[in-house]
XYZ file of C-alpha atoms in Angstrom:
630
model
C 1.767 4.780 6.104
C -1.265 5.885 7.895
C -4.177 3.223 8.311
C -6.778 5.775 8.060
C -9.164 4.102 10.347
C -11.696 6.845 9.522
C -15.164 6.409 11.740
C -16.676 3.073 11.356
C -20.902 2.886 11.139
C -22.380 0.977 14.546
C -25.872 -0.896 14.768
C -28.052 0.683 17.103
C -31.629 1.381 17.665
C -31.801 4.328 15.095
C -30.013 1.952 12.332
C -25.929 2.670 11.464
C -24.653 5.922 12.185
C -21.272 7.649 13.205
C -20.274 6.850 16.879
C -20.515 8.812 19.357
C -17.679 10.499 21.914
C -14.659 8.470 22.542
C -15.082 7.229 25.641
C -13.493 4.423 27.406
C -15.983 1.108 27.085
C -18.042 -0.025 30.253
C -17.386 -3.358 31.169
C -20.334 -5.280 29.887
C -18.941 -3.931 26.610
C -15.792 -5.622 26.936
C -17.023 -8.926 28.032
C -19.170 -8.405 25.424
C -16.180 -8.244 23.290
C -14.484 -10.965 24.729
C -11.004 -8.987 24.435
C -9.064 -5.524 25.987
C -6.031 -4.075 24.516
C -3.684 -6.679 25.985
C -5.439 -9.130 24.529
C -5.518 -7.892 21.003
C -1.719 -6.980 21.254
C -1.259 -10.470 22.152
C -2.970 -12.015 19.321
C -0.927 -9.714 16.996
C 2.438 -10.467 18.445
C 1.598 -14.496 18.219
C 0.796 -13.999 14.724
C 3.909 -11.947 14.057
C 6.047 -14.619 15.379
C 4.476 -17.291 13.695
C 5.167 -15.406 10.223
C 8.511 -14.273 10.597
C 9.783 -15.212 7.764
C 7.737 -14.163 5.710
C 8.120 -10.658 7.237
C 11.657 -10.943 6.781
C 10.962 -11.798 2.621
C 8.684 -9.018 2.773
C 11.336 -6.504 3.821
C 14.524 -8.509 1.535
C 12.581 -7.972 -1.545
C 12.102 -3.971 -0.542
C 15.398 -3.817 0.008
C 16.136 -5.710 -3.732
C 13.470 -3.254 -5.363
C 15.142 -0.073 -3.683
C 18.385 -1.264 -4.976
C 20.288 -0.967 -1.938
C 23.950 -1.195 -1.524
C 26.270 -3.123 0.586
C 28.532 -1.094 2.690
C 32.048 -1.268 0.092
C 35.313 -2.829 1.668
C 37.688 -0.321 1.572
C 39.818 -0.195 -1.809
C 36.911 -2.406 -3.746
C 34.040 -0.736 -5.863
C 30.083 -1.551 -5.099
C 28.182 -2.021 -8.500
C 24.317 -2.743 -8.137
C 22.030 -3.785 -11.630
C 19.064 -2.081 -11.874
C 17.355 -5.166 -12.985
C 14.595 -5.420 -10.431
C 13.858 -2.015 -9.851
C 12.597 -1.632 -13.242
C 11.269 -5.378 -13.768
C 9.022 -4.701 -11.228
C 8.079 -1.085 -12.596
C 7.548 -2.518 -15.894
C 4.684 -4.889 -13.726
C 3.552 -2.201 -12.544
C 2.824 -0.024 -14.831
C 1.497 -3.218 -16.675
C -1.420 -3.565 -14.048
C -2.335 0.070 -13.510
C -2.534 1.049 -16.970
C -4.230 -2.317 -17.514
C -8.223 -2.154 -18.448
C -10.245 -2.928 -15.476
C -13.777 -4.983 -16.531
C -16.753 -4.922 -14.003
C -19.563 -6.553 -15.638
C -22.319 -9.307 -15.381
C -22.216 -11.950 -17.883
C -25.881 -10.850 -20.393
C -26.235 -14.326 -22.085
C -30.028 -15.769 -21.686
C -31.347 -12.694 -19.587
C -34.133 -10.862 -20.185
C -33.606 -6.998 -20.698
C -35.305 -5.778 -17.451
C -32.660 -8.118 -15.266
C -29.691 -6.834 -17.395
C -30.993 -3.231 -17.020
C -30.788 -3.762 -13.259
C -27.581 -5.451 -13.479
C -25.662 -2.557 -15.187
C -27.157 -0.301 -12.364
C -25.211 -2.417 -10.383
C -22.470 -2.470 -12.204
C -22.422 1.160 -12.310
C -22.710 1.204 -8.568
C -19.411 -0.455 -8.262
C -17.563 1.799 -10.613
C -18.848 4.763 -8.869
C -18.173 3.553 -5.488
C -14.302 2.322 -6.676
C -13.948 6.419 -7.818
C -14.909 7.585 -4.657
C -12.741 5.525 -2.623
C -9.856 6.793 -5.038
C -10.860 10.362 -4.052
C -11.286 9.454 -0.293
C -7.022 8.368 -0.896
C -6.192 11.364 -2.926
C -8.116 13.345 0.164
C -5.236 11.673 2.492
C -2.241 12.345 -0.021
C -2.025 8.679 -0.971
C -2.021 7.011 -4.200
C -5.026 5.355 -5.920
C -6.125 2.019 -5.032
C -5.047 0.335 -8.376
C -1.839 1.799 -7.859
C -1.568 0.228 -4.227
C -2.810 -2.568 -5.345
C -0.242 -3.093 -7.973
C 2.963 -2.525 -5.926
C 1.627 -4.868 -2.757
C 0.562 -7.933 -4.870
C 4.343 -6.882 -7.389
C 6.578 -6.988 -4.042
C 4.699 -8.127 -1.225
C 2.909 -10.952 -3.004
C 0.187 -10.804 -1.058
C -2.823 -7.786 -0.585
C -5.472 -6.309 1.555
C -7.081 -4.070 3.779
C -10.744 -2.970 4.595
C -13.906 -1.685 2.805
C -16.066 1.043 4.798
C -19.133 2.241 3.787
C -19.462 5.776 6.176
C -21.778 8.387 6.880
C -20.623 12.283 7.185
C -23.842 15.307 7.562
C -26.347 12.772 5.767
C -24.138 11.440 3.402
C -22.627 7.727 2.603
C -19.379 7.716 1.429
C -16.914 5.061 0.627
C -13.690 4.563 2.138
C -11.253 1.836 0.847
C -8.126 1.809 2.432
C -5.224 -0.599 1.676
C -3.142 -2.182 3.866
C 0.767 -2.928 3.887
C 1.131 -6.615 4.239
C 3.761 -6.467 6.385
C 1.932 -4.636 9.352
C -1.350 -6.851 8.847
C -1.855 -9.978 11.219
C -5.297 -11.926 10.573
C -6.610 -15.304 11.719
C -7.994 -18.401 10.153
C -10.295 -17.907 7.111
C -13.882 -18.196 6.670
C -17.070 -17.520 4.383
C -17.465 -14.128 5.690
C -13.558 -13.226 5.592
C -10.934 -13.609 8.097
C -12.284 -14.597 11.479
C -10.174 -11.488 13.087
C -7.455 -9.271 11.157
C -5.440 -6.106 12.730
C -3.672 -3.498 11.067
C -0.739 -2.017 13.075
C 0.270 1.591 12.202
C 2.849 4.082 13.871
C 0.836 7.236 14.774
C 2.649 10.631 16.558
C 0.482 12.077 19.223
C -0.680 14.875 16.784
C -2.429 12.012 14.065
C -4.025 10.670 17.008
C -5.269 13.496 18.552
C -6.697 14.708 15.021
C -8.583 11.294 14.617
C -9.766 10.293 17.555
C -9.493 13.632 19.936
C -7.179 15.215 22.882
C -8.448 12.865 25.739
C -7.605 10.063 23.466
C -3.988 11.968 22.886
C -3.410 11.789 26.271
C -2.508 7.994 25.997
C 0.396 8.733 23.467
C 3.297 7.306 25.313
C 5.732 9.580 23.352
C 5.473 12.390 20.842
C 6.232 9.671 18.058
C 5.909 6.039 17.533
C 2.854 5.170 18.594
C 1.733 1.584 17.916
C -1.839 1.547 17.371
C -3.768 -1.210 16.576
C -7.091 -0.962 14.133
C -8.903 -4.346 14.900
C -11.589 -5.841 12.943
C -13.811 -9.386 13.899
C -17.019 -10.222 12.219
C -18.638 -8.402 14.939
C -16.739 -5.495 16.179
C -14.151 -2.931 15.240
C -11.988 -1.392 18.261
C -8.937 1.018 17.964
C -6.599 0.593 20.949
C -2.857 2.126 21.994
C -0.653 0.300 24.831
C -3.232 -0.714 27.597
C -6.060 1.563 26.641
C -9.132 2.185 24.023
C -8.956 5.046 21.257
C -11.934 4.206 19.859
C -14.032 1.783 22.531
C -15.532 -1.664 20.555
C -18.174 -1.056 19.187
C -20.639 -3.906 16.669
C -20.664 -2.906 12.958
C -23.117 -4.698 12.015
C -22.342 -6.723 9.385
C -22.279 -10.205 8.136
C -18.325 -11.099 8.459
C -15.612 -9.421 8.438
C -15.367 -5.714 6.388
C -11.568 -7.333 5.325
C -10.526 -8.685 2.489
C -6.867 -10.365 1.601
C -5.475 -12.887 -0.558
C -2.267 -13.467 -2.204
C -0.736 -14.366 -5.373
C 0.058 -17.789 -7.070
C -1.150 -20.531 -7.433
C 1.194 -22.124 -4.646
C -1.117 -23.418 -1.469
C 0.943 -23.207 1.861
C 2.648 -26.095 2.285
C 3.156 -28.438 5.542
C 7.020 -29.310 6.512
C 7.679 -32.629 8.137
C 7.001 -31.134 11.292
C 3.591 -30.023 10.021
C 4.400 -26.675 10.329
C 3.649 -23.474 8.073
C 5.845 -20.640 7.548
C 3.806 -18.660 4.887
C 7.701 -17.760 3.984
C 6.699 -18.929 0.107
C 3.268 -18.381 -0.244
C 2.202 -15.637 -2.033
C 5.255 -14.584 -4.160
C 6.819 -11.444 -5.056
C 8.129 -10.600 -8.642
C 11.475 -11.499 -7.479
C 10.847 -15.063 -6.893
C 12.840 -16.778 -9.676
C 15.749 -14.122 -9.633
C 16.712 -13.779 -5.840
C 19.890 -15.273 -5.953
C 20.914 -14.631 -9.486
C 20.497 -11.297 -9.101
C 22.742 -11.691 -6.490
C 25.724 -13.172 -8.220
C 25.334 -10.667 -10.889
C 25.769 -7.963 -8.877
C 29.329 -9.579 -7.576
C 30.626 -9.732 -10.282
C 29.715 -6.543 -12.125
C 31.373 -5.824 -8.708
C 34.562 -7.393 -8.874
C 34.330 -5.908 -13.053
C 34.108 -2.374 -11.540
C 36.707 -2.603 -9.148
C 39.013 -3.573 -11.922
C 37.820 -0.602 -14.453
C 38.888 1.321 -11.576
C 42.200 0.095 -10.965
C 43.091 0.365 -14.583
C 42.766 4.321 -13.591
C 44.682 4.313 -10.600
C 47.049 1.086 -10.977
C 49.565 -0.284 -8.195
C 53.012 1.504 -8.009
C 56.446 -0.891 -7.454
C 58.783 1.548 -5.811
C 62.532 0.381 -5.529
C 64.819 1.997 -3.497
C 67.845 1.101 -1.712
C 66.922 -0.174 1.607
C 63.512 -0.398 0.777
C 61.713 2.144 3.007
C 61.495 4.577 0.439
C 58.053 6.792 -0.015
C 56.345 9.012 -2.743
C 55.708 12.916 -1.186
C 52.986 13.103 -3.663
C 50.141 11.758 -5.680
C 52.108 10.263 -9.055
C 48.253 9.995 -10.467
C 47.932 14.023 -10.267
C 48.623 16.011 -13.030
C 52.031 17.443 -13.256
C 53.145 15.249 -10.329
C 57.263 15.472 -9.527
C 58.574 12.412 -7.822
C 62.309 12.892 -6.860
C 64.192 10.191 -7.246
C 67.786 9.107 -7.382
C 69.038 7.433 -10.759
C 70.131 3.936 -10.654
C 69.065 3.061 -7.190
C 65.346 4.622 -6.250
C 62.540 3.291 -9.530
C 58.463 3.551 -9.506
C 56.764 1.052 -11.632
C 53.130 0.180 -12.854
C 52.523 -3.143 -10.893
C 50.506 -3.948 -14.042
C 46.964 -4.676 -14.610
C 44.778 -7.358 -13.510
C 42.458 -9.543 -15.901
C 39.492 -10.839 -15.806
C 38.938 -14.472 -16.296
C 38.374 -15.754 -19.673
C 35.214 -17.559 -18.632
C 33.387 -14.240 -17.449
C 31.922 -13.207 -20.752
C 30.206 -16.717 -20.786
C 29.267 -16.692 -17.285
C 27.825 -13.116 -17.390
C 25.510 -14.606 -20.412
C 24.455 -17.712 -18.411
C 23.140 -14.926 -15.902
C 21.718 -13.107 -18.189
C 19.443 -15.615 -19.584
C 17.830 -16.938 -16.324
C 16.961 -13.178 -15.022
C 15.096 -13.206 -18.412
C 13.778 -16.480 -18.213
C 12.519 -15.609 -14.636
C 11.325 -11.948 -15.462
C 10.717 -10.912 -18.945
C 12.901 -10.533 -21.978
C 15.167 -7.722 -22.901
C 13.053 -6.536 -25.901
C 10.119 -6.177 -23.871
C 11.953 -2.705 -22.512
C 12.656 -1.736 -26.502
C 15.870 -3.031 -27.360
C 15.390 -4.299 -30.400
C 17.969 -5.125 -32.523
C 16.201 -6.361 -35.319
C 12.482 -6.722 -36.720
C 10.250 -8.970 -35.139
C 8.227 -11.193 -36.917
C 4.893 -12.399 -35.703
C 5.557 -15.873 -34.520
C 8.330 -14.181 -32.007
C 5.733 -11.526 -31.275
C 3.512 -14.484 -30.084
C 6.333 -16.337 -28.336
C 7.411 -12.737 -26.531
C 3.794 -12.534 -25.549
C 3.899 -15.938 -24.069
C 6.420 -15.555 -21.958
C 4.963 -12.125 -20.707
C 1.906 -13.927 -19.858
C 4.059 -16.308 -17.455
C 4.775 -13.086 -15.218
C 1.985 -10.991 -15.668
C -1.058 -13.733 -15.361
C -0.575 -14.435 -11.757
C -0.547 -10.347 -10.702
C -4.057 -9.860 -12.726
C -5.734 -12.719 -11.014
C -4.469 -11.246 -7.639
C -5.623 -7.976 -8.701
C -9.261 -9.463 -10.112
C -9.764 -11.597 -7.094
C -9.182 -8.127 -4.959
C -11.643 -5.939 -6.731
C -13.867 -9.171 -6.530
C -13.557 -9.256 -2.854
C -14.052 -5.122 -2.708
C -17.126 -5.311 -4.800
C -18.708 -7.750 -2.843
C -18.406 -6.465 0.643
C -19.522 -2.700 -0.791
C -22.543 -4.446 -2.206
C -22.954 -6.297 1.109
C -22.939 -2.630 3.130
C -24.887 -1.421 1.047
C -27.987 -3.889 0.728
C -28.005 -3.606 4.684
C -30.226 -0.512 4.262
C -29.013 1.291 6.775
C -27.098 3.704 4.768
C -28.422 6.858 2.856
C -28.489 6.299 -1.285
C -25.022 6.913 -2.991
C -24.271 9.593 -4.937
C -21.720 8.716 -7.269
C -20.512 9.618 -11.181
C -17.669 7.887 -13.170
C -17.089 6.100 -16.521
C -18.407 2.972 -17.965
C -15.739 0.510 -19.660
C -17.042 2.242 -23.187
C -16.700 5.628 -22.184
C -19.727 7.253 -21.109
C -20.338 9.188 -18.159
C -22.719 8.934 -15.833
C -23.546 10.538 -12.076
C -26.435 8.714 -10.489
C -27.999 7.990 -6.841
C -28.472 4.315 -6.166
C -30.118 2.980 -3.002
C -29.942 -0.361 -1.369
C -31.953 -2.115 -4.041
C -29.737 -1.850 -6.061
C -26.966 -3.526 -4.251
C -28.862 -5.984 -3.446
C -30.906 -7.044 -6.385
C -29.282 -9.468 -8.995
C -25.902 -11.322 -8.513
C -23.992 -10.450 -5.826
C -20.497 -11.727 -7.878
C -19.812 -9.538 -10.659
C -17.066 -10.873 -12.912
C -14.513 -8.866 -12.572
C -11.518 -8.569 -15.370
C -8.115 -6.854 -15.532
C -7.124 -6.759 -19.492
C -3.081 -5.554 -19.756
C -2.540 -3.742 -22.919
C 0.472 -6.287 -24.198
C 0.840 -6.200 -27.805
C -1.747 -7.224 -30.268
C -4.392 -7.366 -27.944
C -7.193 -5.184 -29.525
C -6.185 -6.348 -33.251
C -6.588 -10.023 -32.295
C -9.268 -8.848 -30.322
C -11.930 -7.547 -33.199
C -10.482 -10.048 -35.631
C -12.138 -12.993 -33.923
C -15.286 -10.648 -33.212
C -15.650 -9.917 -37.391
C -14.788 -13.705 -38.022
C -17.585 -14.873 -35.723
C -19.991 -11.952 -37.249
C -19.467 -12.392 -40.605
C -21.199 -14.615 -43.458
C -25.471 -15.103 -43.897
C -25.149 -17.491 -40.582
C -22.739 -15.716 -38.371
C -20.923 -17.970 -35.570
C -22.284 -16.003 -32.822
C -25.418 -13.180 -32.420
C -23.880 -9.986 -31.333
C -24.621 -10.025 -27.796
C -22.480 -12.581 -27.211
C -19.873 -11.230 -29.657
C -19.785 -7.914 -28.007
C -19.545 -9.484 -24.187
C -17.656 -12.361 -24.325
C -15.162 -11.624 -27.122
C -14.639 -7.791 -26.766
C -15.473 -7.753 -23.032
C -18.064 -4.495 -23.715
C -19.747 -3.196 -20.671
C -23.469 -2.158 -20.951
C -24.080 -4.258 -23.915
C -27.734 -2.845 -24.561
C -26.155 0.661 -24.329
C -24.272 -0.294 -27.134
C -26.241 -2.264 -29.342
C -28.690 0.845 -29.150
C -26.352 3.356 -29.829
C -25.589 1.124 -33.027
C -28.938 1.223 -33.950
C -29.640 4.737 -34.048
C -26.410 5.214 -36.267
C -28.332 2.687 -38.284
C -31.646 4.311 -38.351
C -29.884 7.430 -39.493
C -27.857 6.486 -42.254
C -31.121 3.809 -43.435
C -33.151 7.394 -44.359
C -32.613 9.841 -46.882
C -34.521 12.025 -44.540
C -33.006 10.946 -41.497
C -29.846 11.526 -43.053
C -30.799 15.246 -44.219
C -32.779 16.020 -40.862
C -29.678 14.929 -39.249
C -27.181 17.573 -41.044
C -29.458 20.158 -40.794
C -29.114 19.731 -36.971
C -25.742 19.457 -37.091
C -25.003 22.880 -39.112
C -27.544 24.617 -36.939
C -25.654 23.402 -34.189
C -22.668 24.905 -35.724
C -24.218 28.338 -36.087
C -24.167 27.747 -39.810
C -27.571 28.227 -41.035
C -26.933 29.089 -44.483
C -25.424 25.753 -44.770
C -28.554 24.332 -43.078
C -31.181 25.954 -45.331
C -29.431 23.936 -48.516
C -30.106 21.122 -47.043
C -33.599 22.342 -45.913
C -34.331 22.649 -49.225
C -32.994 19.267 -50.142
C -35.034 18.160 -47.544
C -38.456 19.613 -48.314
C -37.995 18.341 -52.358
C -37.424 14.866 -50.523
C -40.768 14.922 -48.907
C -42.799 16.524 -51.845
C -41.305 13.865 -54.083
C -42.134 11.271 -51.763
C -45.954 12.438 -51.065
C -45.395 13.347 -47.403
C -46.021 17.274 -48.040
C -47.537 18.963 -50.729
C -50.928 18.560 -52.606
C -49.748 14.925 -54.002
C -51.302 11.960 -51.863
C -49.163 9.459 -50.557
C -51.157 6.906 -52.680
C -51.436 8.930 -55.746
C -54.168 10.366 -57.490
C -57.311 8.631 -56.394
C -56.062 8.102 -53.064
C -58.335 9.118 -50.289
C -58.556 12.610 -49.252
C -57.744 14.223 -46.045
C -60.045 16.780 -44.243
C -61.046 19.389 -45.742
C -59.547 18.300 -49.277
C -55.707 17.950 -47.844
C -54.028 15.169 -49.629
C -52.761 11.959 -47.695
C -54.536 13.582 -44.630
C -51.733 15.388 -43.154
C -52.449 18.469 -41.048
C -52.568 22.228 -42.624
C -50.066 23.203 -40.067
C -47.371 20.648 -41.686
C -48.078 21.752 -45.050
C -45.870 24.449 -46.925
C -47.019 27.541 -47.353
C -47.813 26.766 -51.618
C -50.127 23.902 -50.271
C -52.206 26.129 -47.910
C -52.465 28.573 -50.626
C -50.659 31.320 -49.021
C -49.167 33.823 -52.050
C -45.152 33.861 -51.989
C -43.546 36.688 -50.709
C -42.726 39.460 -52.398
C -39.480 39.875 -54.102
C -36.470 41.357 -52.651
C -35.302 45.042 -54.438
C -32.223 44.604 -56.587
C -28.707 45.841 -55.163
C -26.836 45.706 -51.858
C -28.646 44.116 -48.775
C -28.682 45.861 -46.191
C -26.270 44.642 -43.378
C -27.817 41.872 -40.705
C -26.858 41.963 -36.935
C -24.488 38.794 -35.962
C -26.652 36.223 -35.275
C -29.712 37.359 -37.084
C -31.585 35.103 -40.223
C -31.038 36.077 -43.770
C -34.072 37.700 -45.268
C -37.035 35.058 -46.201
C -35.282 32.520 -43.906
C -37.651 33.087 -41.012
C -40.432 32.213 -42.212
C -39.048 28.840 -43.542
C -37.613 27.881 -40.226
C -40.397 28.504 -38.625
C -42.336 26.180 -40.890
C -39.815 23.461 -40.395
C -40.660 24.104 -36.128
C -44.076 23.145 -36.919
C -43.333 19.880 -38.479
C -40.726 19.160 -36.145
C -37.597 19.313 -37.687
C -35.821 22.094 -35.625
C -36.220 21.953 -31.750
C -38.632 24.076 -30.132
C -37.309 27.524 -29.434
């Protein structure tokens, strides 16, 4: 898989900006970066050695998920279960089409601080989009989906975070890496203290990224090593003995890596005090290695038999024993010639299973679902469910899936943080970006480094699966806590904590304006008459104008009635409650009606065009504000 090293921003006297030609490094530059190509190959092949067997996991478990065969023994029959091919698509599919939470916690903060925090927030989603379309731009998947199949077989995740600039604009690149071709060093505050990403590049990819002088150190047409190299000052890109891309200081605060793995396993010392990494950070396939294993030999040794029942073992008699068949006796309409009473063929009769093998192939069954999940979790139900085994299933789901989320959560986490950190450094142009909050709406916005660096710079991030009675449970505990004269909980904390809403003060206004209109009769009836003028139907609309205008003479707010009834103070000029002429019907201003309309057909209207008398009336509703300006 390509690295996509992109073009990494350098500090210099004009701020961050894209480097400059590709040119091999001066040597105060090197010193300066303490290392050359050898010695950054060197580091990586220590580091490979020192992991090898956890290299060697990485690629068994591949080979488990990709459900590859044994070469067969000749006249034996290879039978493979499909069982962790679609365990771990079943994770998968678990954490990508899971919910993904970015939010800061709104309990005890004023309004202005959680206005700037959902800016933030909305930063982060934003950003996260556009590194999914820098991937799609390079024909790879998303980063969820990445994500997802590293921490399902690998166990363990990462890769870098790049905040770029390309004609004046600052775009985000998020590239992840494969586990198995990452080497890193110890770990720190500010990320790893070094990490490398090791990619095979043909002389074409490299002369496309980093030029033709640069292509010119391709030792062959194909498989290239090249080695992207990150510190927590400087990024280089080297090949063999020489620089692609010469080191150059990002300028940044640490390391733009991040990595972690999954589990809550630490690594643990030997005797010998030494550390393997072989079993920390496991795949999926950690309880189920082995027993996948023996159930594949014997639905082998099963297989070969169902095939020998179709093609059994022939005794063939004859009288001094040399005797062959000229043909298949298997084929239809096979002749075998044979002489009676000395030269025989007979079945050599079929071979049995032992009577233990139903049993044994249960026992197996069990622990691959006690160590994945159960068989009813893929729909084979044989019966109804009730709720207490809905629970129970759910439990045991939890068991597999818990450990992948909090992978997945601590990633984004880790993401989040060094964009934000990029970002704040203020040498990068404002970010245009547009995506969805977690309750739907869409937004496109600029945000500059304020905003990444204002507020909390550790958003909580949270990865919600859709497993079964998750919403229902959900909302029940959010009416329970809302309901009776004292409720357990004010809203704001019901709608963030409980239902895990994003933009709480979006919401709670949006619920409030549905309130305000439905607490009105005449925001009720200003509201349909917008809505069927919206439509295009405006006959519908002027019923309801009507409605409407009764509404407001009945209540005092138009017409020559006073608010306050007779006796109540008079306007100017004589106008009752003191509204305005220009809000008053025509009746009230003393303007004659209009004349009546001749009896028998109308006359046909252009599409489009008011009905007769309607005009006038609309335009009188303009005035007071009920229909939008024209």
């Amino acid at each position: 898989m390509d690295g996509g090293n992109g073009h990494i921003a350098m500090m210099g006297d004009a701020g961050m900006g894209l480097e400059p030609a590709r040119t091999k490094p001066t040597q105060p530059a090197v010193r300066a970066f303490g290392l050359d190509p050898e010695g950054i190959k060197r580091r990586v092949t220590e580091h490979e050695q020192r992991t090898t067997e956890l290299r060697a996991r990485f690629e068994a478990d591949y080979d488990r998920y990709l459900l590859t065969e044994p070469e067969p023994e000749d006249g034996y029959q290879i039978y493979t279960a499909n069982g962790p091919q679609t365990f771990a698509d079943k994770v998968m599919s678990w954490l990508t089409g899971a919910s993904l939470l970015i939010r800061y916690p709104v309990e005890r903060k004023g309004r202005g601080q959680r206005a700037q925090e959902d800016a933030k927030e909305q930063f982060i989603i934003g950003a996260l989009r556009q590194a999914d379309e820098y991937l799609a731009d390079l024909g790879l998947p998303p980063l969820r989906d990445q994500l997802a199949f590293y921490i399902t077989l690998r166990g363990w995740y990462c890769g870098r975070v790049l905040l770029t600039k390309e004609g004046g604009r600052t775009l985000v690149e998020v590239m992840p890496w494969d586990p198995l071709h990452a080497f890193w060093g110890p770990g720190s505050r500010n990320g790893p203290l070094w990490a490398c990403y090791r990619m095979k590049k043909t002389r074409e990819e490299i002369e496309a990224e980093f030029g033709a002088s640069a292509a010119d150190l391709a030792t062959s047409e194909k498989d290239n090593d090249v080695y992207d190299y990150y510190d927590q000052s400087y990024n280089a890109v080297c090949i063999a003995q020489d620089w692609l891309k010469p080191p150059a200081q990002h300028g940044l605060q640490g390391t733009p890596v991040y990595f972690g793995v999954v589990g809550p396993s630490p690594p643990i010392h030997g005797q010998n005090q030494v550390v393997t990494l072989e079993h920390y950070g496991e795949s999926v396939f950690k309880a189920n290695r082995s027993v996948y294993q023996k159930l594949n030999d014997t639905l082998t040794d099963m297989r070969t038999l169902v095939r020998r029942s179709v093609k059994q073992g022939l005794k063939l008699y004859s009288a001094d024993g040399t005797k062959t068949l000229a043909s298949d006796p298997y084929k239809e309409g096979a002749v075998l010639s044979l002489k009676k009473g000395a030269d025989d063929v007979e079945p050599l009769g079929l071979l049995e299973m032992a009577r233990e093998t139903g049993a044994f192939l249960g026992q197996v069954s069990g622990d691959i679902q006690r160590g994945s999940v159960a068989h009813t979790t893929y729909g084979d139900l044989q019966f109804t469910l009730s709720g207490y085994a809905i629970n129970s299933l759910r439990q045991s789901i939890d068991s597999v899936i818990e450990p992948r989320t909090h992978a997945m959560e601590r990633a984004y986490g880790q993401i989040a943080r060094l964009l934000c950190k990029q970002m704040a450094t203020g040498a990068f142009a404002p970010l245009e970006v547009s995506g969805y909050t977690a309750a739907g709406n869409f937004f496109s916005k600029t945000f500059g480094p304020e905003v990444a660096a204002q507020g909390h710079d550790r958003p909580e991030i949270t990865l919600l699966p859709r497993l079964p009675q998750d919403d229902q449970a959900k909302y029940a505990m959010a009416q329970i806590a809302r309901e009776g004269a004292t409720p357990l909980l004010p809203d704001r904390i019901i709608l963030d904590s409980i239902l895990g809403i994003q933009s709480v003060d979006a919401i709670q206004d949006m619920l409030k304006e549905q309130q305000a209109e439905r607490a009105s009769p005449i925001a009720a009836l200003y509201s349909l008459i917008l809505a069927t003028m919206n439509q295009g139907r405006e006959d519908l609309a002027q019923i309801y104008v009507a409605d409407l205008m009764r509404l407001l003479q009945e209540q005092g707010i138009v017409g020559g009635v006073s608010p306050g009834g007779p006796g109540a103070p008079q306007g100017p000029g004589g106008a009752g409650g003191g509204f305005l002429p220009q809000v008053l019907p025509n009746a009230a201003q003393g303007v004659p009606p209009p004349m009546p309309m001749p009896q028998g057909p109308l006359p046909m209207r252009p599409p489009g065009a008011a009905r007769p008398g309607a005009s006038a009336q609309n335009e009188r509703m303009r005035r007071m504000g009920l229909f939008p300006p024209r």
